[in-house]
Structure formats: C-alpha cells, structure tokens
Coordinates of C-alpha atoms and ligand atoms in Angstrom, one line a residue:
M62 CA 23.6 -15.3 -8.8
K63 CA 23.3 -12.0 -10.9
N64 CA 26.5 -11.0 -12.9
E65 CA 25.6 -7.5 -13.0
I66 CA 23.4 -5.1 -11.1
K67 CA 22.7 -1.5 -11.6
I68 CA 22.5 0.9 -8.4
F69 CA 21.7 4.4 -7.2
S70 CA 23.9 5.7 -4.7
P71 CA 22.4 8.9 -3.0
A72 CA 23.6 12.3 -2.5
T73 CA 23.9 12.5 1.3
V74 CA 24.3 15.9 3.3
A75 CA 26.7 15.2 6.1
N76 CA 27.3 17.2 9.6
V77 CA 23.7 18.5 9.9
A78 CA 24.3 21.7 10.9
C79 CA 25.9 20.7 14.7
G80 CA 26.8 17.6 14.0
F81 CA 30.3 18.4 12.3
D82 CA 31.9 14.6 10.9
V83 CA 29.5 13.5 12.5
L84 CA 26.2 13.7 11.5
G85 CA 24.3 13.0 8.3
F86 CA 21.5 12.3 6.3
C87 CA 20.5 10.3 2.7
L88 CA 18.9 12.6 -0.2
D89 CA 16.1 10.5 -2.3
T90 CA 16.1 13.1 -5.9
I91 CA 19.4 13.3 -6.4
G92 CA 21.9 10.4 -7.0
D93 CA 24.6 8.7 -9.2
E94 CA 23.9 5.7 -11.3
M95 CA 26.6 2.2 -11.5
V96 CA 26.3 -0.9 -13.2
I97 CA 28.5 -3.4 -11.2
R98 CA 29.7 -6.3 -13.5
K99 CA 31.3 -9.6 -12.3
T100 CA 34.6 -11.2 -14.6
E101 CA 35.8 -14.1 -15.2
A102 CA 39.1 -12.0 -15.3
K103 CA 40.4 -11.4 -11.7
G104 CA 41.2 -7.5 -10.0
I105 CA 38.7 -4.3 -10.5
K106 CA 38.2 -2.6 -13.5
I107 CA 36.5 1.0 -14.2
T108 CA 34.9 0.7 -17.6
K109 CA 33.2 3.8 -18.1
I110 CA 32.6 7.3 -16.5
E111 CA 30.1 9.7 -17.5
G112 CA 29.1 12.7 -16.6
Y113 CA 32.5 14.4 -15.7
D114 CA 35.9 13.7 -16.1
L115 CA 37.2 11.5 -13.5
P116 CA 40.7 8.8 -13.5
F117 CA 39.7 5.7 -14.8
E118 CA 43.0 4.3 -12.8
P119 CA 41.2 2.4 -10.0
E120 CA 44.0 3.2 -7.5
K121 CA 43.4 7.1 -8.6
N122 CA 39.3 6.8 -8.4
V123 CA 37.6 7.1 -5.3
A124 CA 35.1 4.0 -6.4
G125 CA 37.8 1.9 -7.7
V126 CA 39.8 2.5 -3.8
S127 CA 37.2 1.4 -1.9
A128 CA 36.3 -1.3 -4.3
L129 CA 40.2 -2.5 -4.5
A130 CA 39.9 -2.2 -0.2
M131 CA 37.4 -4.8 -0.5
Y132 CA 38.7 -7.0 -3.0
N133 CA 42.1 -7.4 -1.3
A134 CA 40.3 -8.0 1.8
L135 CA 37.8 -10.8 0.5
Q136 CA 40.0 -12.3 -2.2
P137 CA 37.1 -13.5 -4.2
D138 CA 37.5 -16.1 -7.3
C139 CA 36.3 -13.1 -10.1
G140 CA 36.8 -10.0 -10.6
F141 CA 34.7 -7.0 -11.0
E142 CA 34.2 -3.9 -13.7
I143 CA 32.8 -0.7 -12.7
E144 CA 30.6 1.5 -14.9
I145 CA 29.8 5.1 -13.3
Y146 CA 26.8 7.2 -14.5
K147 CA 28.2 10.6 -12.6
K148 CA 25.5 12.8 -11.5
I149 CA 26.3 14.6 -8.1
K150 CA 29.1 16.8 -9.4
P151 CA 32.6 16.5 -7.6
G152 CA 32.9 19.1 -4.9
S153 CA 29.0 19.9 -4.6
G154 CA 29.2 19.1 -1.0
I155 CA 26.3 16.3 -1.2
G156 CA 28.5 13.6 -0.7
S157 CA 29.6 13.0 -4.4
S158 CA 33.0 10.9 -3.6
S159 CA 31.1 8.7 -1.0
A160 CA 27.9 7.9 -3.9
S161 CA 31.2 6.4 -5.7
A162 CA 33.1 5.3 -2.8
A163 CA 29.8 3.6 -1.5
G164 CA 28.5 2.5 -4.4
S165 CA 30.9 0.1 -6.1
V166 CA 31.6 -2.0 -2.8
F167 CA 27.4 -2.0 -2.1
G168 CA 27.0 -3.6 -5.8
M169 CA 30.5 -5.9 -4.8
N170 CA 28.8 -7.1 -2.1
A171 CA 25.4 -8.0 -4.1
L172 CA 27.1 -9.4 -6.1
L173 CA 28.8 -11.9 -3.7
G174 CA 25.6 -12.8 -1.9
N175 CA 26.3 -10.0 0.9
P176 CA 29.1 -11.3 2.9
L177 CA 29.6 -8.2 4.6
N178 CA 26.9 -6.2 6.8
K179 CA 26.7 -2.4 6.0
T180 CA 29.3 -1.1 9.0
E181 CA 32.0 -3.5 7.0
L182 CA 31.0 -2.2 3.6
T183 CA 31.5 1.5 5.2
N184 CA 34.6 0.2 6.4
F185 CA 35.8 -0.6 3.1
A186 CA 34.0 2.8 1.2
M187 CA 35.9 5.0 3.6
K188 CA 39.6 4.6 2.2
G189 CA 37.6 5.8 -1.2
E190 CA 36.7 8.4 0.7
A191 CA 40.0 9.4 2.1
L192 CA 41.6 9.9 -1.5
A193 CA 38.6 12.4 -1.9
S194 CA 39.1 14.4 1.1
K195 CA 42.8 13.6 2.7
C196 CA 40.8 12.1 6.1
E197 CA 38.7 9.2 6.8
H198 CA 35.5 10.0 7.9
A199 CA 32.2 8.4 7.0
D200 CA 29.6 11.0 8.2
N201 CA 28.5 10.8 4.1
L202 CA 28.9 7.4 3.5
A203 CA 26.9 6.2 6.6
P204 CA 23.5 7.7 5.3
A205 CA 24.4 6.6 1.6
I206 CA 24.6 3.3 2.8
F207 CA 22.6 2.9 6.0
G208 CA 19.8 5.4 4.8
G209 CA 17.8 8.2 6.8
F210 CA 20.0 9.7 9.5
T211 CA 22.7 8.4 10.8
L212 CA 25.1 9.4 13.7
V213 CA 28.5 8.3 14.0
K214 CA 29.4 7.4 17.1
S215 CA 33.3 6.2 16.4
A216 CA 35.5 6.4 13.1
C217 CA 37.7 3.7 14.4
P218 CA 36.8 1.5 15.5
L219 CA 33.4 2.6 13.5
K220 CA 30.3 2.6 14.8
V221 CA 27.4 3.5 13.4
L222 CA 24.3 4.5 14.8
E223 CA 20.7 4.7 12.4
L224 CA 18.4 7.6 14.1
P225 CA 14.9 7.9 13.1
T226 CA 13.2 9.8 10.3
P227 CA 9.9 12.6 11.3
S228 CA 7.9 11.3 8.1
D229 CA 6.9 14.8 7.3
L230 CA 10.5 15.9 7.2
F231 CA 12.1 17.3 3.8
A232 CA 15.4 18.9 2.7
T233 CA 15.9 21.5 -0.3
L234 CA 19.1 22.4 -1.5
I235 CA 20.8 24.9 -3.2
H236 CA 24.1 23.7 -5.4
P237 CA 26.0 27.1 -6.4
Q238 CA 28.2 26.3 -9.4
I239 CA 32.0 26.6 -7.4
E240 CA 33.4 24.2 -6.3
I241 CA 35.1 23.7 -3.1
K242 CA 37.3 21.5 -2.3
T243 CA 37.0 19.3 0.9
S244 CA 40.3 19.4 2.2
E245 CA 40.2 23.0 1.6
S246 CA 37.9 23.5 3.5
R247 CA 38.9 21.6 6.4
A248 CA 41.9 23.5 6.0
I249 CA 40.7 26.8 7.3
L250 CA 38.9 25.7 10.5
P251 CA 40.4 25.7 13.9
K252 CA 42.0 23.5 15.8
E253 CA 40.4 24.2 19.0
I254 CA 37.3 26.2 19.8
P255 CA 36.1 27.8 22.8
L256 CA 34.6 25.5 25.7
S257 CA 31.5 28.1 25.3
N258 CA 30.8 27.2 21.9
A259 CA 31.4 23.0 22.5
I260 CA 28.9 23.4 25.3
T261 CA 26.0 25.1 22.5
Q262 CA 27.5 22.5 20.0
W263 CA 26.8 19.2 22.1
A264 CA 23.7 20.6 23.7
N265 CA 22.1 21.1 20.0
V266 CA 22.7 17.4 18.9
G267 CA 22.4 15.8 21.4
S268 CA 18.9 17.7 21.4
L269 CA 18.5 17.0 17.5
V270 CA 19.1 13.1 18.3
H271 CA 16.4 13.6 21.2
A272 CA 14.0 15.9 18.4
L273 CA 14.7 12.9 15.7
H274 CA 13.5 10.4 18.2
T275 CA 10.3 12.2 19.6
S276 CA 9.7 13.8 15.6
D277 CA 9.5 17.1 17.5
Y278 CA 9.7 19.9 14.9
D279 CA 10.1 22.9 17.0
L280 CA 12.8 20.6 18.8
I281 CA 14.6 20.4 15.5
K282 CA 14.0 23.9 14.6
E283 CA 15.7 24.7 18.1
S284 CA 18.9 22.4 17.4
L285 CA 19.6 23.5 13.5
N286 CA 22.6 25.8 14.5
D287 CA 26.4 25.1 14.2
V288 CA 28.3 27.7 15.7
V289 CA 31.6 25.9 15.3
I290 CA 32.1 25.1 11.8
E291 CA 29.6 27.7 9.9
P292 CA 31.1 30.9 11.0
Y293 CA 34.5 29.9 9.3
R294 CA 33.3 28.2 6.1
K295 CA 30.5 30.5 5.2
Q296 CA 32.9 32.9 4.0
L297 CA 33.6 30.7 1.1
I298 CA 30.3 30.4 0.2
P299 CA 28.8 33.6 -1.5
H300 CA 25.1 34.6 -0.3
F301 CA 25.1 32.5 2.5
D302 CA 23.4 34.7 5.0
D303 CA 21.1 35.9 2.8
V304 CA 19.6 32.4 2.3
K305 CA 19.7 31.4 5.8
S306 CA 17.5 34.4 6.3
T307 CA 15.3 34.4 3.3
V308 CA 14.5 31.0 3.8
L309 CA 13.9 30.5 7.6
E310 CA 11.7 33.2 6.8
A311 CA 9.7 31.2 4.1
G312 CA 9.1 28.3 7.2
A313 CA 12.5 26.2 6.3
L314 CA 13.2 24.3 10.3
G315 CA 17.0 25.3 9.7
C316 CA 19.5 26.3 7.1
A317 CA 23.1 25.5 6.8
I318 CA 25.7 24.6 5.1
S319 CA 25.3 21.0 3.4
G320 CA 28.9 19.5 4.4
S321 CA 32.0 21.1 3.5
G322 CA 29.7 23.6 1.0
P323 CA 29.3 25.0 -1.4
S324 CA 25.5 23.5 -1.4
I325 CA 23.1 24.9 1.4
F326 CA 20.5 22.6 2.8
A327 CA 16.8 23.5 4.4
L328 CA 15.0 20.5 6.4
S329 CA 11.0 22.0 6.3
K330 CA 8.1 20.4 7.7
S331 CA 6.0 19.3 4.7
E332 CA 7.0 19.6 1.0
A333 CA 5.3 22.2 0.9
T334 CA 7.0 24.6 2.7
A335 CA 10.2 22.7 1.1
K336 CA 8.9 24.1 -2.1
A337 CA 8.8 28.0 -0.8
V338 CA 11.5 27.2 0.5
Q339 CA 13.1 26.3 -2.8
L340 CA 11.8 29.3 -4.2
A341 CA 13.5 31.8 -1.7
M342 CA 16.4 29.7 -2.6
Q343 CA 16.2 30.4 -5.9
N344 CA 15.4 34.6 -5.2
V345 CA 18.6 35.3 -3.7
Y346 CA 21.0 33.4 -6.2
S347 CA 18.9 34.6 -9.7
K348 CA 19.8 38.2 -8.7
S349 CA 23.5 37.1 -8.6
N350 CA 25.5 36.0 -11.6
I351 CA 26.1 32.8 -9.8
Q352 CA 25.0 29.6 -11.6
F353 CA 22.6 27.0 -9.5
E354 CA 21.0 24.0 -9.1
T355 CA 17.9 23.6 -6.2
Y356 CA 16.4 20.8 -5.3
V357 CA 13.8 19.6 -3.2
S358 CA 14.0 16.0 -1.6
K359 CA 12.3 13.9 0.9
I360 CA 14.6 12.1 3.4
N361 CA 15.5 8.6 1.7
T362 CA 15.5 5.4 4.4
Q363 CA 16.4 3.3 2.3
G364 CA 20.1 4.2 1.3
I365 CA 22.0 2.9 -1.8
K366 CA 19.0 0.7 -3.5
I367 CA 19.2 -1.7 -6.8
L368 CA 17.5 -0.5 -9.6
Ligands
LIG1171 N1 32.3 16.2 7.8 C1 32.8 16.8 6.4 C2 33.3 18.2 6.6 C3 32.2 15.9 5.3 O1 32.1 19.0 6.9 O2 34.9 18.5 6.2 C4 32.9 16.5 3.7 O3 32.2 16.0 2.9

C-alpha cells in the first residue's frame, strides 16, 4: 500500500440558487492540491502550507480539524503529515474550507485502504467545515467528495443524494477579490421567511432536481431562482444585479451567488455560451476598480481526484 498520495481537491458551488444549504455542484478547473503522507510517528501534522497564510496547528486549521476527527475515531497504528497547496482563496464562496476539510480525510482514507465510505468521510469533513463557517453544513463538502450535483437530504444524520449532471452543462464564475466571511453572510439572513417565498423556493428546488434528471435545460433555466437568500446577500456583492442581467442576456440559463459569496456563478448549455458569459462578467467588473478572476469549468462528476 502507498505511503503518500497527491490529490486534487476541487472548488464547489453551494446553494445553486434555490437550494440554500442543501444543493451543490463540483468544479473541475479550480481546486487545491494536497499531499497526505503516512508516518510512523502518531498524530496529525500539517507540514507545509503554500498559497495563503493559514494556521499550521491542526486544531486551528480546517484540514487538521477534520483529519483529527477521523484520526481519533479510527485510531490507526500510524500518523499523517499533510501538505496544503492552497489555490482557492479563503472567503471566496467556492468552497475553499471544504476543499481543505475534505482533502485531508479523503487522502487519509485512501492511504488506509478506504475503510470509510463517502458519507462517513463527509461526516468527518463537516467537523473541519464547522471551524470555518461556525455551523456544520455539507453543501460544499458533498459535491467535493461525491462529485457532480448533490443534495444534502439531511445533515444529521447525514444523507447525501447524488443527482445526475446533464452533459452539456458548464459553469462560469467570477470571483471579485473582496472577502465575505460565511459566518457574517449567514448572520444577515432572516430567521423566518414568508410562506409565499417558501412555496416559490421549494417549487424551484423540486423542479431543478427534476430538470437535472431529465436534462431539461429550459426547466433548469426556470428553476435557477432564489427568492429567499439572494435579496439579502446581494447587497454584499458589488455589481451583482448588473452581472446577473448581463449574463442572462449573454445566454446563461441562470446566475446566482456562489455559496455565501462574493463569487457569482452562472450555468450555461455549452462551453461556447459559458465563455460568452465569462466575457459578459468581465465587461461588468472591468468598469469597476475591484480586481477579479473568472473561470469556466465543466461540472466535475468525479469529485476529489488522486493525481
Ligand atoms: N450554504 C452555505 C451558505 C454555504 O450559503 O451559507 C457556505 O459556503
């Protein structure tokens, strides 16, 4: 059995407009790399972090917290070193903490001969995610670990449903270089919502799930609407309304906040449309003085990959 593996731990888009805290999908072109190494010395050590300034103490690092949760539960006869090559900016809204939290447990599991299934891995990764967002949610972790589109049917006990990915679906993202902390963007949300909005929202979730199963792109378009969360959170994201209207004109099926923001995602039918949408996003933000990155990605149906 190998003593060391290198993995690609992907960025993810949580919520997917209508599915706050339950829906998510996995990206292909953006993600962290991590090296996990088995050691004779017991315990978890983070030995290298490149890309961003993050804590090396396992108890303070999301990758370390999820690794410790799994390690303490399994009590293996070895230890692990973790190297993190962070490419996803923390606070970007594309699952930076999830990529770290999922990557460490995925890597350790592989080195131990895969004793845990994907749901069990997600459960341990949720402990790391909770350090970053102050709550245990799995809508970024599930797509990172399972790949494709996922629906978290229940967080406790954890039940993840894997949804099909229509083959022509592409994502476009813009990441304005401002930081929004998940904990803060959760704090501004109302504790209760009007029944009429709830009805609209659960109709959209149901129809989006049906649309993914039937590859019905028109229905995907009709379903990608968020009447519950977006009205509050969009105020934190400069030019959100402009980006949304411009990319819909450019042919996107839908556009919404990625996770807790500030990234904005769009879904399109075909890579060509996704690239036109990328240009439309760039046009809006290049008129501002905010730095930004844009990405086009197919949906990653595999999730975390061993490199
Ligand atoms: N569902 C979470 C939220 C995702 O929107 O707060 C955060 O990454």
